[in-house]
mmCIF file of C-alpha atoms in Angstrom:
data_model
loop_
_atom_site.group_PDB
_atom_site.id
_atom_site.type_symbol
_atom_site.label_atom_id
_atom_site.label_comp_id
_atom_site.label_asym_id
_atom_site.label_seq_id
_atom_site.Cartn_x
_atom_site.Cartn_y
_atom_site.Cartn_z
ATOM 1 C CA ASP A 278 0.034 -0.087 -0.112
ATOM 2 C CA GLY A 279 1.221 3.594 -0.718
ATOM 3 C CA GLY A 280 1.958 5.507 2.434
ATOM 4 C CA ILE A 281 4.653 8.015 4.352
ATOM 5 C CA THR A 282 6.720 5.888 6.640
ATOM 6 C CA GLN A 283 8.612 7.457 9.432
ATOM 7 C CA SER A 284 11.554 5.939 11.370
ATOM 8 C CA PRO A 285 12.210 5.959 14.184
ATOM 9 C CA LYS A 286 9.168 6.019 16.107
ATOM 10 C CA TYR A 287 10.523 7.192 19.166
ATOM 11 C CA LEU A 288 14.375 8.598 19.345
ATOM 12 C CA PHE A 289 16.563 10.117 21.859
ATOM 13 C CA ARG A 290 19.317 12.958 21.996
ATOM 14 C CA LYS A 291 22.044 13.655 23.779
ATOM 15 C CA GLU A 292 23.517 17.245 24.411
ATOM 16 C CA GLY A 293 25.398 18.497 21.468
ATOM 17 C CA GLN A 294 24.225 15.905 19.281
ATOM 18 C CA ASN A 295 22.660 16.365 15.820
ATOM 19 C CA VAL A 296 20.138 13.477 14.848
ATOM 20 C CA THR A 297 18.562 12.718 11.712
ATOM 21 C CA LEU A 298 14.411 11.774 11.197
ATOM 22 C CA SER A 299 13.931 9.842 8.203
ATOM 23 C CA CYS A 300 10.975 10.324 6.097
ATOM 24 C CA GLU A 301 10.088 8.582 2.740
ATOM 25 C CA GLN A 302 6.744 8.248 0.812
ATOM 26 C CA ASN A 303 6.121 5.885 -2.269
ATOM 27 C CA LEU A 304 2.740 8.121 -3.162
ATOM 28 C CA ASN A 305 4.526 9.789 -6.041
ATOM 29 C CA HIS A 306 3.854 13.115 -4.435
ATOM 30 C CA ASP A 307 5.529 16.405 -5.438
ATOM 31 C CA ALA A 308 5.824 18.152 -1.985
ATOM 32 C CA MET A 309 6.511 17.129 1.226
ATOM 33 C CA TYR A 310 6.649 19.014 4.805
ATOM 34 C CA TRP A 311 7.733 18.613 8.159
ATOM 35 C CA TYR A 312 5.794 19.731 11.081
ATOM 36 C CA ARG A 313 6.599 19.809 14.764
ATOM 37 C CA GLN A 314 3.768 19.492 17.436
ATOM 38 C CA ASP A 315 3.936 20.434 20.847
ATOM 39 C CA PRO A 316 1.150 19.869 23.482
ATOM 40 C CA GLY A 317 -1.341 23.144 23.354
ATOM 41 C CA GLN A 318 0.034 23.977 20.040
ATOM 42 C CA GLY A 319 -1.316 23.300 16.400
ATOM 43 C CA LEU A 320 1.339 21.628 13.733
ATOM 44 C CA ARG A 321 4.149 24.544 13.018
ATOM 45 C CA LEU A 322 5.870 24.088 9.791
ATOM 46 C CA ILE A 323 9.685 23.268 10.154
ATOM 47 C CA TYR A 324 10.686 22.820 6.164
ATOM 48 C CA TYR A 325 8.570 21.864 3.133
ATOM 49 C CA SER A 326 9.870 20.943 -0.548
ATOM 50 C CA GLN A 327 7.975 21.154 -3.951
ATOM 51 C CA ILE A 328 10.801 19.208 -5.731
ATOM 52 C CA VAL A 329 13.974 17.482 -5.923
ATOM 53 C CA ASN A 330 16.877 19.804 -4.482
ATOM 54 C CA ASP A 331 14.753 22.468 -3.166
ATOM 55 C CA PHE A 332 13.302 23.188 -0.102
ATOM 56 C CA GLN A 333 12.159 26.226 1.918
ATOM 57 C CA LYS A 334 11.897 27.346 5.602
ATOM 58 C CA GLY A 335 8.785 27.040 7.282
ATOM 59 C CA ASP A 336 7.805 29.334 10.450
ATOM 60 C CA ILE A 337 10.397 27.426 12.787
ATOM 61 C CA ALA A 338 13.076 26.633 10.845
ATOM 62 C CA GLU A 339 15.901 27.752 13.113
ATOM 63 C CA GLY A 340 17.938 24.714 14.450
ATOM 64 C CA TYR A 341 17.100 22.450 11.862
ATOM 65 C CA SER A 342 18.249 21.492 8.360
ATOM 66 C CA VAL A 343 16.660 19.308 5.182
ATOM 67 C CA SER A 344 17.913 17.604 2.412
ATOM 68 C CA ARG A 345 15.509 16.796 -0.970
ATOM 69 C CA GLU A 346 17.812 14.328 -2.953
ATOM 70 C CA LYS A 347 15.212 12.047 -4.053
ATOM 71 C CA LYS A 348 11.501 12.555 -4.834
ATOM 72 C CA GLU A 349 10.950 9.919 -2.246
ATOM 73 C CA SER A 350 12.820 11.119 0.455
ATOM 74 C CA PHE A 351 12.580 14.589 2.865
ATOM 75 C CA PRO A 352 15.110 13.645 6.029
ATOM 76 C CA LEU A 353 15.291 16.270 8.671
ATOM 77 C CA THR A 354 18.007 16.889 10.946
ATOM 78 C CA VAL A 355 17.544 18.353 14.316
ATOM 79 C CA THR A 356 20.780 19.964 15.069
ATOM 80 C CA SER A 357 22.508 20.604 18.328
ATOM 81 C CA ALA A 358 21.330 24.642 17.926
ATOM 82 C CA GLN A 359 17.785 23.617 18.486
ATOM 83 C CA LYS A 360 17.674 23.852 22.382
ATOM 84 C CA ASN A 361 14.092 22.813 22.990
ATOM 85 C CA PRO A 362 14.118 19.361 20.362
ATOM 86 C CA THR A 363 11.522 17.737 22.320
ATOM 87 C CA ALA A 364 8.635 17.175 20.485
ATOM 88 C CA PHE A 365 6.337 15.080 18.093
ATOM 89 C CA TYR A 366 7.764 15.651 14.778
ATOM 90 C CA LEU A 367 5.304 14.702 11.706
ATOM 91 C CA CYS A 368 6.143 14.817 7.776
ATOM 92 C CA ALA A 369 3.539 14.905 5.553
ATOM 93 C CA SER A 370 3.262 14.885 1.508
ATOM 94 C CA THR A 371 0.680 16.193 -1.041
ATOM 95 C CA ASN A 372 0.432 16.034 -4.660
ATOM 96 C CA LEU A 373 0.504 19.842 -6.443
ATOM 97 C CA GLY A 374 -1.477 18.780 -9.124
ATOM 98 C CA GLY A 375 -5.428 18.157 -9.223
ATOM 99 C CA GLY A 376 -6.355 21.271 -8.027
ATOM 100 C CA SER A 377 -6.503 23.038 -4.375
ATOM 101 C CA GLY A 378 -8.238 20.534 -2.749
ATOM 102 C CA GLN A 379 -5.509 18.031 -2.468
ATOM 103 C CA PRO A 380 -5.133 17.198 1.389
ATOM 104 C CA GLN A 381 -1.681 16.464 3.229
ATOM 105 C CA HIS A 382 -0.736 12.683 4.186
ATOM 106 C CA PHE A 383 0.931 12.105 7.328
ATOM 107 C CA GLY A 384 3.349 9.849 8.170
ATOM 108 C CA ASP A 385 3.124 8.355 11.855
ATOM 109 C CA GLY A 386 5.345 10.513 13.634
ATOM 110 C CA THR A 387 8.600 10.480 15.302
ATOM 111 C CA ARG A 388 8.734 11.314 18.975
ATOM 112 C CA LEU A 389 11.930 13.124 20.123
ATOM 113 C CA SER A 390 13.401 13.356 23.584
ATOM 114 C CA ILE A 391 16.110 14.979 25.330
ATOM 115 C CA LEU A 392 18.350 12.515 27.147
ATOM 116 C CA GLY B 663 -0.366 36.942 9.305
ATOM 117 C CA GLN B 664 -2.343 33.760 9.752
ATOM 118 C CA ASN B 665 -4.841 33.492 12.978
ATOM 119 C CA ILE B 666 -7.034 30.343 13.451
ATOM 120 C CA ASP B 667 -9.058 30.000 16.882
ATOM 121 C CA GLN B 668 -10.898 26.678 17.905
ATOM 122 C CA PRO B 669 -11.831 25.309 21.176
ATOM 123 C CA THR B 670 -9.428 23.694 23.216
ATOM 124 C CA GLU B 671 -11.795 21.089 24.332
ATOM 125 C CA MET B 672 -15.170 19.539 24.052
ATOM 126 C CA THR B 673 -17.191 16.787 25.752
ATOM 127 C CA ALA B 674 -20.040 15.073 23.984
ATOM 128 C CA THR B 675 -22.327 12.321 24.943
ATOM 129 C CA GLU B 676 -22.339 8.915 22.625
ATOM 130 C CA GLY B 677 -25.207 8.848 20.032
ATOM 131 C CA ALA B 678 -25.391 12.632 20.154
ATOM 132 C CA ILE B 679 -24.525 15.284 17.868
ATOM 133 C CA VAL B 680 -21.327 18.032 18.074
ATOM 134 C CA GLN B 681 -20.518 20.764 16.274
ATOM 135 C CA ILE B 682 -16.500 22.156 16.228
ATOM 136 C CA ASN B 683 -16.434 25.424 15.484
ATOM 137 C CA CYS B 684 -13.389 26.996 13.884
ATOM 138 C CA THR B 685 -12.873 31.006 13.032
ATOM 139 C CA TYR B 686 -9.853 32.233 10.709
ATOM 140 C CA GLN B 687 -8.079 35.459 9.973
ATOM 141 C CA THR B 688 -5.463 34.904 7.117
ATOM 142 C CA SER B 689 -3.931 37.231 4.456
ATOM 143 C CA GLY B 690 -5.670 35.136 1.689
ATOM 144 C CA PHE B 691 -7.838 32.055 1.510
ATOM 145 C CA ASN B 692 -7.779 28.970 -0.650
ATOM 146 C CA GLY B 693 -9.907 26.314 0.813
ATOM 147 C CA LEU B 694 -9.996 24.688 4.659
ATOM 148 C CA PHE B 695 -9.313 21.135 5.742
ATOM 149 C CA TRP B 696 -10.766 19.438 8.748
ATOM 150 C CA TYR B 697 -8.365 16.282 9.772
ATOM 151 C CA GLN B 698 -8.892 13.706 12.931
ATOM 152 C CA GLN B 699 -6.046 13.058 15.134
ATOM 153 C CA HIS B 700 -6.393 10.049 17.533
ATOM 154 C CA ALA B 701 -3.546 10.944 20.417
ATOM 155 C CA GLY B 702 -0.091 9.689 19.098
ATOM 156 C CA GLU B 703 -0.912 9.186 15.885
ATOM 157 C CA ALA B 704 -0.798 10.640 12.530
ATOM 158 C CA PRO B 705 -3.598 13.119 11.314
ATOM 159 C CA THR B 706 -6.017 11.920 8.611
ATOM 160 C CA PHE B 707 -7.999 13.656 6.473
ATOM 161 C CA LEU B 708 -11.628 14.394 6.815
ATOM 162 C CA SER B 709 -13.005 16.844 4.588
ATOM 163 C CA TYR B 710 -12.179 20.080 2.257
ATOM 164 C CA ASN B 711 -14.498 23.538 1.959
ATOM 165 C CA VAL B 712 -13.690 25.689 -0.598
ATOM 166 C CA LEU B 713 -16.689 27.511 -1.583
ATOM 167 C CA ASP B 714 -19.454 28.451 0.867
ATOM 168 C CA GLY B 715 -21.753 25.919 1.949
ATOM 169 C CA LEU B 716 -22.168 22.336 3.521
ATOM 170 C CA GLU B 717 -20.168 19.443 2.516
ATOM 171 C CA GLU B 718 -21.574 15.990 4.131
ATOM 172 C CA LYS B 719 -19.525 12.526 4.241
ATOM 173 C CA GLY B 720 -21.289 9.866 6.265
ATOM 174 C CA ARG B 721 -21.374 11.028 9.370
ATOM 175 C CA PHE B 722 -19.319 13.783 9.364
ATOM 176 C CA SER B 723 -20.270 17.477 7.671
ATOM 177 C CA SER B 724 -18.221 20.554 7.224
ATOM 178 C CA PHE B 725 -19.836 24.144 6.760
ATOM 179 C CA LEU B 726 -17.645 27.159 5.366
ATOM 180 C CA SER B 727 -18.670 31.176 5.612
ATOM 181 C CA ARG B 728 -15.889 32.505 3.724
ATOM 182 C CA SER B 729 -17.635 36.349 4.326
ATOM 183 C CA LYS B 730 -17.513 35.495 8.156
ATOM 184 C CA GLY B 731 -14.115 33.546 8.341
ATOM 185 C CA TYR B 732 -15.804 30.897 9.621
ATOM 186 C CA SER B 733 -16.470 26.960 9.463
ATOM 187 C CA TYR B 734 -17.605 24.071 11.649
ATOM 188 C CA LEU B 735 -17.148 20.453 11.730
ATOM 189 C CA LEU B 736 -20.399 18.443 12.590
ATOM 190 C CA LEU B 737 -20.460 14.880 13.918
ATOM 191 C CA LYS B 738 -23.640 12.781 14.124
ATOM 192 C CA GLU B 739 -24.259 9.507 15.821
ATOM 193 C CA LEU B 740 -21.276 10.340 18.045
ATOM 194 C CA GLN B 741 -19.057 6.949 19.032
ATOM 195 C CA MET B 742 -16.912 6.274 21.696
ATOM 196 C CA LYS B 743 -13.817 6.065 18.549
ATOM 197 C CA ASP B 744 -14.511 9.603 17.660
ATOM 198 C CA SER B 745 -12.862 10.799 20.653
ATOM 199 C CA ALA B 746 -9.613 12.255 19.018
ATOM 200 C CA SER B 747 -8.526 15.908 18.243
ATOM 201 C CA TYR B 748 -10.125 17.944 15.121
ATOM 202 C CA LEU B 749 -7.715 20.157 13.757
ATOM 203 C CA CYS B 750 -8.823 22.836 11.429
ATOM 204 C CA ALA B 751 -6.364 24.146 8.786
ATOM 205 C CA VAL B 752 -6.334 26.896 6.050
ATOM 206 C CA ARG B 753 -4.580 27.315 2.992
ATOM 207 C CA PRO B 754 -4.109 30.815 2.511
ATOM 208 C CA TYR B 755 -2.664 30.909 -0.868
ATOM 209 C CA SER B 756 -3.137 29.810 -3.958
ATOM 210 C CA GLY B 757 -0.503 28.243 -6.066
ATOM 211 C CA GLY B 758 2.585 26.181 -5.093
ATOM 212 C CA TYR B 759 3.809 24.010 -2.382
ATOM 213 C CA GLN B 760 -0.075 23.601 -1.184
ATOM 214 C CA LYS B 761 0.910 25.404 2.367
ATOM 215 C CA VAL B 762 -1.586 25.191 5.293
ATOM 216 C CA THR B 763 -1.954 27.002 8.531
ATOM 217 C CA PHE B 764 -3.311 24.891 11.545
ATOM 218 C CA GLY B 765 -5.317 25.745 14.518
ATOM 219 C CA ILE B 766 -4.410 24.392 17.767
ATOM 220 C CA GLY B 767 -6.753 21.331 17.635
ATOM 221 C CA THR B 768 -10.139 20.682 19.242
ATOM 222 C CA LYS B 769 -9.852 17.826 21.657
ATOM 223 C CA LEU B 770 -13.111 15.849 21.823
ATOM 224 C CA GLN B 771 -14.144 13.588 24.756
ATOM 225 C CA VAL B 772 -17.325 10.973 23.679
ATOM 226 C CA ILE B 773 -18.495 9.811 27.023
ATOM 227 C CA PRO B 774 -21.102 6.931 27.218
#
């Protein structure tokens, strides 16, 4: 079945460490997104990408980096510069064709905690 | 800027009807989405409105008034499995990227 796979499901980060969250989709979607979800707050956009080798900062990009070397893959690196990384991270994708009503499809998320 | 307001929590009884409201103030409008999210899980798409009026999908309906910047999600014949957060999301712009802005979500508890 087509879908979005995020891994790992749980991740722990030590002080000063960079960690990478994986996101793979086999839906042939053009656009991919990374969101962060904290209790009592809505999903906040970190980075998004429309095509391979192109990506844009979202609302809270500081302390994060991404790459889009393949259409299917959009990994997110949480760097040591992100001082409050504990959150639930969600990857999403959508088809850019077919009109404005295309919903975003989400992966199951990665829960990141600080050790 | 973008501002989306939803109630934080609601409680309703199994078998009843509940209406979850969403108001928005955005720099543009190109559609509104509702998603359901069970605790610790991924959001799943419920409905999309871009024109004024009511869209019905089984037990779920969604209404939009663009002039009022207002939408609601109506859930009928509530079931225990409907206990979840309901996220309102607005797409402010047309064009590429299909970015949306999410509200904080309304946590619905269905009680027996």
